[in-house]
């Protein structure tokens, strides 16, 4: 699987393995073998010590929600289409998106597709999981646990 199949449309990267692992159900980080700093999203080089000797490490996917918002005009492949209204074009349902803090404070961003935004609370326990969209692209979703 190419990295372009991840939802961000990036096709030039030194961390191509990230999308392959997501497709396999794992959310991966990188860890600097020299200074021990861990990165998510994964980085090929360590901004802390400038080293490039990195190892891949699966992250723990449960954590607490740091923050969230809703996207009113999501990328089309994330959108839930609503019926057409008179005198308007296509309407989309606002989609919640949040940042989950997992092990060692790593921030994992993901869509929150199965919850009413009024029921989402900062600090709630959630789990991040890879999710394959109908068009084959892969993203990350957050669900309460
Ligand atoms: Zn380092």
PDB file of N, CA and C in Angstrom, residues 10 18 32 35 37 41 53 57 59 65 71 76 81 87 93 103-104 110 115 124 139:
ATOM      1  N   UNK A  10      -0.442  12.495   1.141  1.00  0.00           N
ATOM      2  CA  UNK A  10       1.004  12.721   1.062  1.00  0.00           C
ATOM      3  C   UNK A  10       1.585  11.545   0.283  1.00  0.00           C
ATOM      4  N   UNK A  18       4.067   3.655   7.648  1.00  0.00           N
ATOM      5  CA  UNK A  18       2.950   4.051   8.507  1.00  0.00           C
ATOM      6  C   UNK A  18       1.606   3.638   7.913  1.00  0.00           C
ATOM      7  N   UNK A  32      13.507   7.302  18.700  1.00  0.00           N
ATOM      8  CA  UNK A  32      14.934   7.541  18.434  1.00  0.00           C
ATOM      9  C   UNK A  32      15.761   6.597  19.299  1.00  0.00           C
ATOM     10  N   UNK A  35      18.352   8.976  21.638  1.00  0.00           N
ATOM     11  CA  UNK A  35      17.905   9.747  22.808  1.00  0.00           C
ATOM     12  C   UNK A  35      16.605   9.207  23.421  1.00  0.00           C
ATOM     13  N   UNK A  37      13.498   9.519  22.445  1.00  0.00           N
ATOM     14  CA  UNK A  37      12.260  10.277  22.234  1.00  0.00           C
ATOM     15  C   UNK A  37      11.355   9.551  21.231  1.00  0.00           C
ATOM     16  N   UNK A  41       2.770  11.915  14.958  1.00  0.00           N
ATOM     17  CA  UNK A  41       3.017  11.045  13.814  1.00  0.00           C
ATOM     18  C   UNK A  41       4.491  10.659  13.714  1.00  0.00           C
ATOM     19  N   UNK A  53      18.704   7.254  13.483  1.00  0.00           N
ATOM     20  CA  UNK A  53      18.603   5.834  13.826  1.00  0.00           C
ATOM     21  C   UNK A  53      17.317   5.639  14.635  1.00  0.00           C
ATOM     22  N   UNK A  57       7.574   1.507  16.554  1.00  0.00           N
ATOM     23  CA  UNK A  57       6.976   0.987  17.775  1.00  0.00           C
ATOM     24  C   UNK A  57       5.460   1.201  17.697  1.00  0.00           C
ATOM     25  N   UNK A  59       1.866   1.955  19.018  1.00  0.00           N
ATOM     26  CA  UNK A  59       1.438   2.730  20.188  1.00  0.00           C
ATOM     27  C   UNK A  59       0.219   2.093  20.848  1.00  0.00           C
ATOM     28  N   UNK A  65      -9.330  12.040  25.844  1.00  0.00           N
ATOM     29  CA  UNK A  65      -9.545  13.065  24.826  1.00  0.00           C
ATOM     30  C   UNK A  65      -9.020  14.413  25.326  1.00  0.00           C
ATOM     31  N   UNK A  71     -15.901  19.716  12.077  1.00  0.00           N
ATOM     32  CA  UNK A  71     -15.561  20.217  10.748  1.00  0.00           C
ATOM     33  C   UNK A  71     -16.876  20.359   9.979  1.00  0.00           C
ATOM     34  N   UNK A  76     -14.439  15.502   0.938  1.00  0.00           N
ATOM     35  CA  UNK A  76     -15.642  14.827   0.441  1.00  0.00           C
ATOM     36  C   UNK A  76     -15.743  13.365   0.856  1.00  0.00           C
ATOM     37  N   UNK A  81     -23.497  12.791   3.401  1.00  0.00           N
ATOM     38  CA  UNK A  81     -24.372  13.668   2.623  1.00  0.00           C
ATOM     39  C   UNK A  81     -25.777  13.708   3.200  1.00  0.00           C
ATOM     40  N   UNK A  87     -33.028  25.400  -2.975  1.00  0.00           N
ATOM     41  CA  UNK A  87     -32.200  26.613  -3.073  1.00  0.00           C
ATOM     42  C   UNK A  87     -30.810  26.458  -2.464  1.00  0.00           C
ATOM     43  N   UNK A  93     -23.201  16.941   6.959  1.00  0.00           N
ATOM     44  CA  UNK A  93     -23.380  16.931   8.408  1.00  0.00           C
ATOM     45  C   UNK A  93     -22.029  17.252   9.052  1.00  0.00           C
ATOM     46  N   UNK A 103      -0.174   6.958  25.348  1.00  0.00           N
ATOM     47  CA  UNK A 103       1.043   6.796  26.149  1.00  0.00           C
ATOM     48  C   UNK A 103       2.048   7.935  25.974  1.00  0.00           C
ATOM     49  N   UNK A 104       2.694   8.303  27.050  1.00  0.00           N
ATOM     50  CA  UNK A 104       3.739   9.340  27.059  1.00  0.00           C
ATOM     51  C   UNK A 104       3.284  10.648  26.416  1.00  0.00           C
ATOM     52  N   UNK A 110      -8.076  11.968  15.291  1.00  0.00           N
ATOM     53  CA  UNK A 110      -8.973  11.070  14.576  1.00  0.00           C
ATOM     54  C   UNK A 110     -10.385  11.616  14.511  1.00  0.00           C
ATOM     55  N   UNK A 115     -20.546   9.417  17.408  1.00  0.00           N
ATOM     56  CA  UNK A 115     -21.057  10.092  18.601  1.00  0.00           C
ATOM     57  C   UNK A 115     -21.700  11.420  18.270  1.00  0.00           C
ATOM     58  N   UNK A 124     -12.665  12.373  28.379  1.00  0.00           N
ATOM     59  CA  UNK A 124     -13.288  11.042  28.309  1.00  0.00           C
ATOM     60  C   UNK A 124     -12.308  10.013  27.740  1.00  0.00           C
ATOM     61  N   UNK A 139      -7.981   6.089   7.430  1.00  0.00           N
ATOM     62  CA  UNK A 139      -7.895   7.180   8.391  1.00  0.00           C
ATOM     63  C   UNK A 139      -7.945   6.580   9.781  1.00  0.00           C
TER      64      UNK A 139
END
